[in-house]
Amino acid sequence: MQRLVASSTGARAALCPRYTTSPFFFTRSLRTAAETVPQSPIRVFRAVDDVRKWRKPQMINYRSVGLVPTMGALHEGHLALIRAAARENHHVVVSIYVNPAQFGVKEDLSSYPVTWETDIAALAKLDRELADDGGNLGRISAVFAPTTPEIYPSGFPGQAIDSKGSFVTITPVAEVLEGASRPTFFRGVATVCMKLFNIVQPEKVYFGQKDVQQTVVIRRMVKDLMVPTEVVICPTEREADGLAMASRNVYLGTRRREVAIVLNTALRAAENAYRAGRTDRASVLGAAQDVCDMMLRAQRDMKPSERVLFEIDYISLADPDSLQEVDTIDVAKGAVLSGAVRMLPVEEPQNGEDLGHSGGPAVRLIDNIILPPKST
Ligand code: AMP
């Protein structure tokens, strides 16, 4: 294999006077038409084969690759993952793909925010920042933004629970919490992540703590299916008032944005109960429930034209490894506090009121706090 490459590069050198030292110089000069992010050297790959062709020499040259999977609509949470990946890898690949398989048939796939132009501008800006910061090993080398036929070469299997296709299912951790509300969600996530890992073959993959169950599912998949990559989890990036940053926050609009903090406030109350020494479920979750009840009462007392109603989908206190609910926190292990809230559409919208992206449908938000182990 090595000899073949050497002889073919020799022939190319004879044909191309600009090609003198590196075989990769030749490859790149042939690819002048390849898509890049404007005002940056970041390549844009649409096809699996193009990623593989780019990846192979990195592997031969022991250049490490960190992968940051995203669905686009990038915000500071995503950028923090990319910064972490650039500190630890020679190359960062960011994937941007809104994976239909992780949306339920009745979910917001068609209105999910797609902001390609601002996303790539944010990546170009971040890449310049990474270049100026000597503490990084690498920069953003590529964006992988495939189409659905590219990612599902045998045809997209559909979003229904009983869809037939090549899926990765990780049970039971994917069946509880988010999986209970969204039964096909983690099947879609695990399947697309496995595909991305196989395409990019990253040494490390970067995920946000914000989606805590996703981190548990991906870690379990990597462990049980012997995927040769390291899963790195980065802290949740928050707005100044504590709201976890999320692409879906753009759906909220001004009125609901203020009240959306309810979930984080409730989880923090539960965290405080744990820090104060409570370990029983009733006390810890009761503190969260009190906050939700109080905030909902306050909203109900307001005029419909001003208030915001919400429904708590769940608030959970679970074992950090299995995500099964616990009655008492084992302080040697700690626990995961997590929850989901549905911010309902605003009543009596006012003239000119900002109702959020897509006109203000109900918005489901999630958040979590890790309760750390305590030394006894
Ligand atoms: P998404 O584009 O929503 O699929 O998210 C892509 C990655 O970004 C996932 O690993 C998320 O957990 C992570 N992420 C999303 N929001 C945040 C946040 N506020 N802080 C840290 N990571 C986040």
Short mmCIF file of N, CA and C in Angstrom, two decimals, residues 206-328:
data_model
loop_
_atom_site.label_atom_id
_atom_site.label_comp_id
_atom_site.label_asym_id
_atom_site.label_seq_id
_atom_site.Cartn_x
_atom_site.Cartn_y
_atom_site.Cartn_z
N TYR A 206 -17.29 14.79 21.95
CA TYR A 206 -17.63 15.79 22.97
C TYR A 206 -19.14 15.97 23.05
N PHE A 207 -19.66 15.83 24.28
CA PHE A 207 -21.10 15.98 24.52
C PHE A 207 -21.30 16.91 25.72
N GLY A 208 -22.48 17.54 25.76
CA GLY A 208 -22.78 18.48 26.85
C GLY A 208 -23.53 17.80 27.98
N GLN A 209 -23.18 18.22 29.19
CA GLN A 209 -23.87 17.73 30.39
C GLN A 209 -25.35 18.09 30.36
N LYS A 210 -25.67 19.15 29.63
CA LYS A 210 -27.06 19.62 29.52
C LYS A 210 -28.02 18.48 29.18
N ASP A 211 -27.57 17.56 28.32
CA ASP A 211 -28.42 16.42 27.94
C ASP A 211 -27.89 15.20 28.68
N VAL A 212 -28.16 15.15 29.98
CA VAL A 212 -27.48 14.17 30.82
C VAL A 212 -27.79 12.73 30.41
N GLN A 213 -29.03 12.48 30.04
CA GLN A 213 -29.36 11.09 29.68
C GLN A 213 -28.65 10.69 28.38
N GLN A 214 -28.50 11.66 27.50
CA GLN A 214 -27.75 11.39 26.26
C GLN A 214 -26.31 10.97 26.59
N THR A 215 -25.71 11.65 27.59
CA THR A 215 -24.33 11.29 27.94
C THR A 215 -24.26 9.86 28.47
N VAL A 216 -25.28 9.47 29.23
CA VAL A 216 -25.28 8.11 29.79
C VAL A 216 -25.48 7.09 28.67
N VAL A 217 -26.39 7.40 27.74
CA VAL A 217 -26.66 6.48 26.63
C VAL A 217 -25.41 6.33 25.75
N ILE A 218 -24.77 7.45 25.44
CA ILE A 218 -23.59 7.39 24.54
C ILE A 218 -22.43 6.66 25.23
N ARG A 219 -22.23 6.96 26.49
CA ARG A 219 -21.16 6.24 27.22
C ARG A 219 -21.42 4.73 27.22
N ARG A 220 -22.70 4.36 27.46
CA ARG A 220 -23.05 2.94 27.51
C ARG A 220 -22.85 2.31 26.12
N MET A 221 -23.24 3.03 25.08
CA MET A 221 -23.08 2.50 23.72
C MET A 221 -21.59 2.28 23.41
N VAL A 222 -20.77 3.25 23.74
CA VAL A 222 -19.34 3.16 23.46
C VAL A 222 -18.71 2.00 24.23
N LYS A 223 -19.17 1.85 25.49
CA LYS A 223 -18.62 0.77 26.31
C LYS A 223 -19.08 -0.61 25.80
N ASP A 224 -20.38 -0.76 25.60
CA ASP A 224 -20.93 -2.09 25.30
C ASP A 224 -20.64 -2.52 23.86
N LEU A 225 -20.55 -1.56 22.95
CA LEU A 225 -20.29 -1.93 21.55
C LEU A 225 -18.82 -1.73 21.18
N MET A 226 -17.98 -1.54 22.20
CA MET A 226 -16.52 -1.43 22.01
C MET A 226 -16.15 -0.41 20.93
N VAL A 227 -16.71 0.76 21.02
CA VAL A 227 -16.38 1.80 20.03
C VAL A 227 -15.06 2.44 20.47
N PRO A 228 -14.07 2.50 19.57
CA PRO A 228 -12.76 3.00 20.00
C PRO A 228 -12.69 4.53 20.03
N THR A 229 -13.43 5.12 20.95
CA THR A 229 -13.37 6.57 21.11
C THR A 229 -13.58 6.88 22.58
N GLU A 230 -13.12 8.06 23.00
CA GLU A 230 -13.30 8.47 24.40
C GLU A 230 -14.40 9.51 24.45
N VAL A 231 -15.34 9.32 25.37
CA VAL A 231 -16.46 10.27 25.49
C VAL A 231 -16.09 11.33 26.52
N VAL A 232 -16.10 12.59 26.10
CA VAL A 232 -15.78 13.70 27.00
C VAL A 232 -17.06 14.51 27.23
N ILE A 233 -17.36 14.76 28.50
CA ILE A 233 -18.58 15.50 28.84
C ILE A 233 -18.19 16.89 29.35
N CYS A 234 -18.79 17.92 28.79
CA CYS A 234 -18.47 19.30 29.18
C CYS A 234 -19.66 19.91 29.94
N PRO A 235 -19.36 20.85 30.85
CA PRO A 235 -20.43 21.42 31.69
C PRO A 235 -21.50 22.16 30.89
N THR A 236 -22.66 22.30 31.48
CA THR A 236 -23.78 23.01 30.84
C THR A 236 -23.50 24.52 30.83
N GLU A 237 -23.60 25.13 29.68
CA GLU A 237 -23.48 26.58 29.57
C GLU A 237 -24.86 27.18 29.80
N ARG A 238 -24.89 28.25 30.59
CA ARG A 238 -26.18 28.84 30.98
C ARG A 238 -26.24 30.33 30.66
N GLU A 239 -27.46 30.83 30.52
CA GLU A 239 -27.67 32.27 30.43
C GLU A 239 -27.42 32.86 31.82
N ALA A 240 -27.36 34.21 31.90
CA ALA A 240 -27.02 34.85 33.16
C ALA A 240 -27.99 34.47 34.28
N ASP A 241 -29.26 34.24 33.95
CA ASP A 241 -30.24 33.91 35.00
C ASP A 241 -30.29 32.41 35.30
N GLY A 242 -29.45 31.62 34.64
CA GLY A 242 -29.38 30.18 34.95
C GLY A 242 -30.05 29.30 33.92
N LEU A 243 -30.83 29.86 32.99
CA LEU A 243 -31.49 29.02 31.97
C LEU A 243 -30.42 28.30 31.15
N ALA A 244 -30.55 26.99 31.03
CA ALA A 244 -29.59 26.24 30.21
C ALA A 244 -29.74 26.67 28.75
N MET A 245 -28.62 26.98 28.11
CA MET A 245 -28.69 27.36 26.70
C MET A 245 -29.17 26.17 25.89
N ALA A 246 -30.03 26.43 24.92
CA ALA A 246 -30.57 25.35 24.08
C ALA A 246 -31.05 25.96 22.78
N SER A 247 -30.89 25.21 21.70
CA SER A 247 -31.34 25.72 20.40
C SER A 247 -32.84 26.01 20.43
N ARG A 248 -33.58 25.23 21.21
CA ARG A 248 -35.03 25.41 21.25
C ARG A 248 -35.46 26.65 22.03
N ASN A 249 -34.54 27.31 22.75
CA ASN A 249 -34.94 28.51 23.50
C ASN A 249 -35.49 29.60 22.58
N VAL A 250 -35.12 29.55 21.29
CA VAL A 250 -35.62 30.59 20.37
C VAL A 250 -37.12 30.47 20.15
N TYR A 251 -37.71 29.34 20.51
CA TYR A 251 -39.16 29.19 20.37
C TYR A 251 -39.92 29.99 21.43
N LEU A 252 -39.23 30.41 22.51
CA LEU A 252 -39.95 30.89 23.68
C LEU A 252 -40.64 32.24 23.49
N GLY A 253 -39.91 33.21 22.93
CA GLY A 253 -40.43 34.58 22.92
C GLY A 253 -40.26 35.20 24.30
N THR A 254 -40.47 36.52 24.37
CA THR A 254 -40.09 37.27 25.57
C THR A 254 -40.86 36.84 26.82
N ARG A 255 -42.17 36.68 26.69
CA ARG A 255 -42.98 36.43 27.90
C ARG A 255 -42.59 35.09 28.54
N ARG A 256 -42.48 34.06 27.72
CA ARG A 256 -42.18 32.74 28.29
C ARG A 256 -40.71 32.61 28.71
N ARG A 257 -39.85 33.39 28.03
CA ARG A 257 -38.42 33.31 28.38
C ARG A 257 -38.19 33.60 29.86
N GLU A 258 -38.93 34.59 30.40
CA GLU A 258 -38.72 34.97 31.81
C GLU A 258 -39.13 33.86 32.76
N VAL A 259 -40.19 33.16 32.42
CA VAL A 259 -40.72 32.14 33.33
C VAL A 259 -40.01 30.79 33.12
N ALA A 260 -39.33 30.66 31.99
CA ALA A 260 -38.68 29.38 31.66
C ALA A 260 -37.62 28.98 32.69
N ILE A 261 -37.24 29.91 33.52
CA ILE A 261 -36.24 29.65 34.53
C ILE A 261 -36.77 28.74 35.64
N VAL A 262 -38.10 28.49 35.62
CA VAL A 262 -38.73 27.69 36.69
C VAL A 262 -38.02 26.35 36.90
N LEU A 263 -37.65 25.67 35.85
CA LEU A 263 -37.08 24.33 36.01
C LEU A 263 -35.73 24.40 36.72
N ASN A 264 -34.89 25.33 36.28
CA ASN A 264 -33.58 25.44 36.94
C ASN A 264 -33.74 25.88 38.39
N THR A 265 -34.67 26.77 38.64
CA THR A 265 -34.89 27.24 40.02
C THR A 265 -35.34 26.06 40.90
N ALA A 266 -36.21 25.24 40.35
CA ALA A 266 -36.71 24.08 41.12
C ALA A 266 -35.58 23.08 41.38
N LEU A 267 -34.77 22.83 40.36
CA LEU A 267 -33.67 21.86 40.54
C LEU A 267 -32.65 22.39 41.54
N ARG A 268 -32.44 23.70 41.51
CA ARG A 268 -31.46 24.25 42.46
C ARG A 268 -31.98 24.16 43.90
N ALA A 269 -33.30 24.30 44.06
CA ALA A 269 -33.88 24.16 45.41
C ALA A 269 -33.65 22.72 45.90
N ALA A 270 -33.82 21.76 45.01
CA ALA A 270 -33.59 20.36 45.38
C ALA A 270 -32.11 20.12 45.71
N GLU A 271 -31.25 20.74 44.91
CA GLU A 271 -29.81 20.62 45.16
C GLU A 271 -29.46 21.18 46.55
N ASN A 272 -30.07 22.32 46.88
CA ASN A 272 -29.80 22.92 48.19
C ASN A 272 -30.24 22.00 49.32
N ALA A 273 -31.36 21.31 49.11
CA ALA A 273 -31.83 20.37 50.15
C ALA A 273 -30.78 19.27 50.36
N TYR A 274 -30.22 18.77 49.25
CA TYR A 274 -29.18 17.73 49.35
C TYR A 274 -27.94 18.28 50.05
N ARG A 275 -27.56 19.49 49.65
CA ARG A 275 -26.35 20.08 50.27
C ARG A 275 -26.56 20.32 51.76
N ALA A 276 -27.83 20.55 52.13
CA ALA A 276 -28.13 20.77 53.55
C ALA A 276 -28.25 19.45 54.31
N GLY A 277 -28.03 18.35 53.64
CA GLY A 277 -27.97 17.06 54.34
C GLY A 277 -29.15 16.14 54.08
N ARG A 278 -30.17 16.58 53.30
CA ARG A 278 -31.31 15.70 53.03
C ARG A 278 -30.94 14.70 51.95
N THR A 279 -31.28 13.47 52.15
CA THR A 279 -31.00 12.45 51.13
C THR A 279 -32.25 11.68 50.73
N ASP A 280 -33.36 11.89 51.44
CA ASP A 280 -34.56 11.15 51.10
C ASP A 280 -35.29 11.83 49.95
N ARG A 281 -35.88 11.02 49.10
CA ARG A 281 -36.54 11.49 47.89
C ARG A 281 -37.60 12.56 48.17
N ALA A 282 -38.40 12.30 49.22
CA ALA A 282 -39.52 13.22 49.49
C ALA A 282 -38.99 14.62 49.80
N SER A 283 -37.92 14.71 50.57
CA SER A 283 -37.41 16.04 50.94
C SER A 283 -36.75 16.72 49.75
N VAL A 284 -35.94 15.95 49.00
CA VAL A 284 -35.17 16.56 47.91
C VAL A 284 -36.13 16.98 46.78
N LEU A 285 -36.98 16.07 46.34
CA LEU A 285 -37.89 16.43 45.24
C LEU A 285 -39.01 17.35 45.73
N GLY A 286 -39.35 17.25 47.02
CA GLY A 286 -40.38 18.15 47.57
C GLY A 286 -39.94 19.60 47.45
N ALA A 287 -38.65 19.85 47.65
CA ALA A 287 -38.15 21.23 47.54
C ALA A 287 -38.35 21.75 46.11
N ALA A 288 -38.12 20.88 45.13
CA ALA A 288 -38.32 21.29 43.74
C ALA A 288 -39.81 21.51 43.44
N GLN A 289 -40.63 20.60 43.95
CA GLN A 289 -42.08 20.70 43.70
C GLN A 289 -42.64 22.00 44.30
N ASP A 290 -42.16 22.37 45.49
CA ASP A 290 -42.64 23.61 46.14
C ASP A 290 -42.39 24.81 45.24
N VAL A 291 -41.19 24.86 44.63
CA VAL A 291 -40.87 25.99 43.75
C VAL A 291 -41.83 26.00 42.56
N CYS A 292 -42.05 24.85 41.96
CA CYS A 292 -42.95 24.79 40.78
C CYS A 292 -44.35 25.24 41.17
N ASP A 293 -44.83 24.74 42.30
CA ASP A 293 -46.20 25.09 42.73
C ASP A 293 -46.31 26.59 42.97
N MET A 294 -45.30 27.14 43.66
CA MET A 294 -45.33 28.57 43.98
C MET A 294 -45.32 29.41 42.70
N MET A 295 -44.45 29.05 41.77
CA MET A 295 -44.35 29.85 40.54
C MET A 295 -45.62 29.72 39.69
N LEU A 296 -46.22 28.53 39.69
CA LEU A 296 -47.44 28.35 38.90
C LEU A 296 -48.59 29.14 39.52
N ARG A 297 -48.66 29.13 40.87
CA ARG A 297 -49.72 29.92 41.55
C ARG A 297 -49.57 31.39 41.19
N ALA A 298 -48.32 31.87 41.22
CA ALA A 298 -48.09 33.29 40.92
C ALA A 298 -48.55 33.62 39.50
N GLN A 299 -48.31 32.73 38.57
CA GLN A 299 -48.72 32.98 37.18
C GLN A 299 -50.24 32.94 37.07
N ARG A 300 -50.85 31.98 37.75
CA ARG A 300 -52.32 31.85 37.66
C ARG A 300 -53.02 33.07 38.21
N ASP A 301 -52.38 33.76 39.16
CA ASP A 301 -52.98 34.96 39.74
C ASP A 301 -52.91 36.15 38.79
N MET A 302 -52.15 36.01 37.71
CA MET A 302 -52.00 37.14 36.78
C MET A 302 -53.07 37.07 35.69
N LYS A 303 -53.20 38.19 34.94
CA LYS A 303 -54.17 38.22 33.83
C LYS A 303 -53.69 37.29 32.71
N PRO A 304 -54.62 36.64 31.99
CA PRO A 304 -54.21 35.75 30.90
C PRO A 304 -53.33 36.46 29.86
N SER A 305 -53.53 37.75 29.69
CA SER A 305 -52.73 38.47 28.69
C SER A 305 -51.29 38.71 29.15
N GLU A 306 -51.02 38.39 30.42
CA GLU A 306 -49.67 38.64 30.94
C GLU A 306 -48.97 37.38 31.44
N ARG A 307 -49.76 36.36 31.72
CA ARG A 307 -49.16 35.23 32.43
C ARG A 307 -48.61 34.17 31.46
N VAL A 308 -47.92 33.22 32.08
CA VAL A 308 -47.36 32.08 31.33
C VAL A 308 -47.65 30.81 32.12
N LEU A 309 -48.34 29.89 31.52
CA LEU A 309 -48.61 28.63 32.22
C LEU A 309 -47.63 27.57 31.73
N PHE A 310 -47.34 26.63 32.62
CA PHE A 310 -46.40 25.57 32.24
C PHE A 310 -46.83 24.27 32.91
N GLU A 311 -46.35 23.17 32.37
CA GLU A 311 -46.61 21.85 32.96
C GLU A 311 -45.28 21.16 33.20
N ILE A 312 -45.11 20.65 34.41
CA ILE A 312 -43.89 19.88 34.67
C ILE A 312 -44.11 18.46 34.10
N ASP A 313 -43.24 18.07 33.19
CA ASP A 313 -43.36 16.73 32.59
C ASP A 313 -42.86 15.69 33.61
N TYR A 314 -41.67 15.93 34.14
CA TYR A 314 -41.17 15.09 35.24
C TYR A 314 -40.05 15.83 35.96
N ILE A 315 -39.87 15.48 37.23
CA ILE A 315 -38.63 15.86 37.93
C ILE A 315 -38.15 14.57 38.57
N SER A 316 -36.90 14.26 38.29
CA SER A 316 -36.40 12.93 38.64
C SER A 316 -35.19 13.02 39.57
N LEU A 317 -35.09 12.02 40.43
CA LEU A 317 -33.91 11.85 41.26
C LEU A 317 -33.42 10.44 40.98
N ALA A 318 -32.28 10.34 40.30
CA ALA A 318 -31.92 9.01 39.76
C ALA A 318 -30.47 8.66 40.05
N ASP A 319 -30.23 7.36 39.96
CA ASP A 319 -28.87 6.82 40.09
C ASP A 319 -28.03 7.31 38.90
N PRO A 320 -26.79 7.78 39.14
CA PRO A 320 -26.01 8.37 38.04
C PRO A 320 -25.61 7.39 36.94
N ASP A 321 -25.55 6.10 37.25
CA ASP A 321 -25.14 5.13 36.21
C ASP A 321 -26.32 4.52 35.47
N SER A 322 -27.36 4.14 36.22
CA SER A 322 -28.48 3.42 35.59
C SER A 322 -29.62 4.36 35.23
N LEU A 323 -29.65 5.52 35.85
CA LEU A 323 -30.75 6.48 35.71
C LEU A 323 -32.07 5.94 36.24
N GLN A 324 -32.02 4.90 37.05
CA GLN A 324 -33.23 4.42 37.72
C GLN A 324 -33.51 5.32 38.93
N GLU A 325 -34.79 5.54 39.20
CA GLU A 325 -35.17 6.42 40.31
C GLU A 325 -34.67 5.85 41.64
N VAL A 326 -34.29 6.74 42.54
CA VAL A 326 -33.83 6.27 43.86
C VAL A 326 -34.74 6.85 44.95
N ASP A 327 -34.92 6.08 46.02
CA ASP A 327 -35.70 6.58 47.17
C ASP A 327 -34.82 7.35 48.13
N THR A 328 -33.56 6.93 48.19
CA THR A 328 -32.60 7.60 49.07
C THR A 328 -31.31 7.77 48.29
#
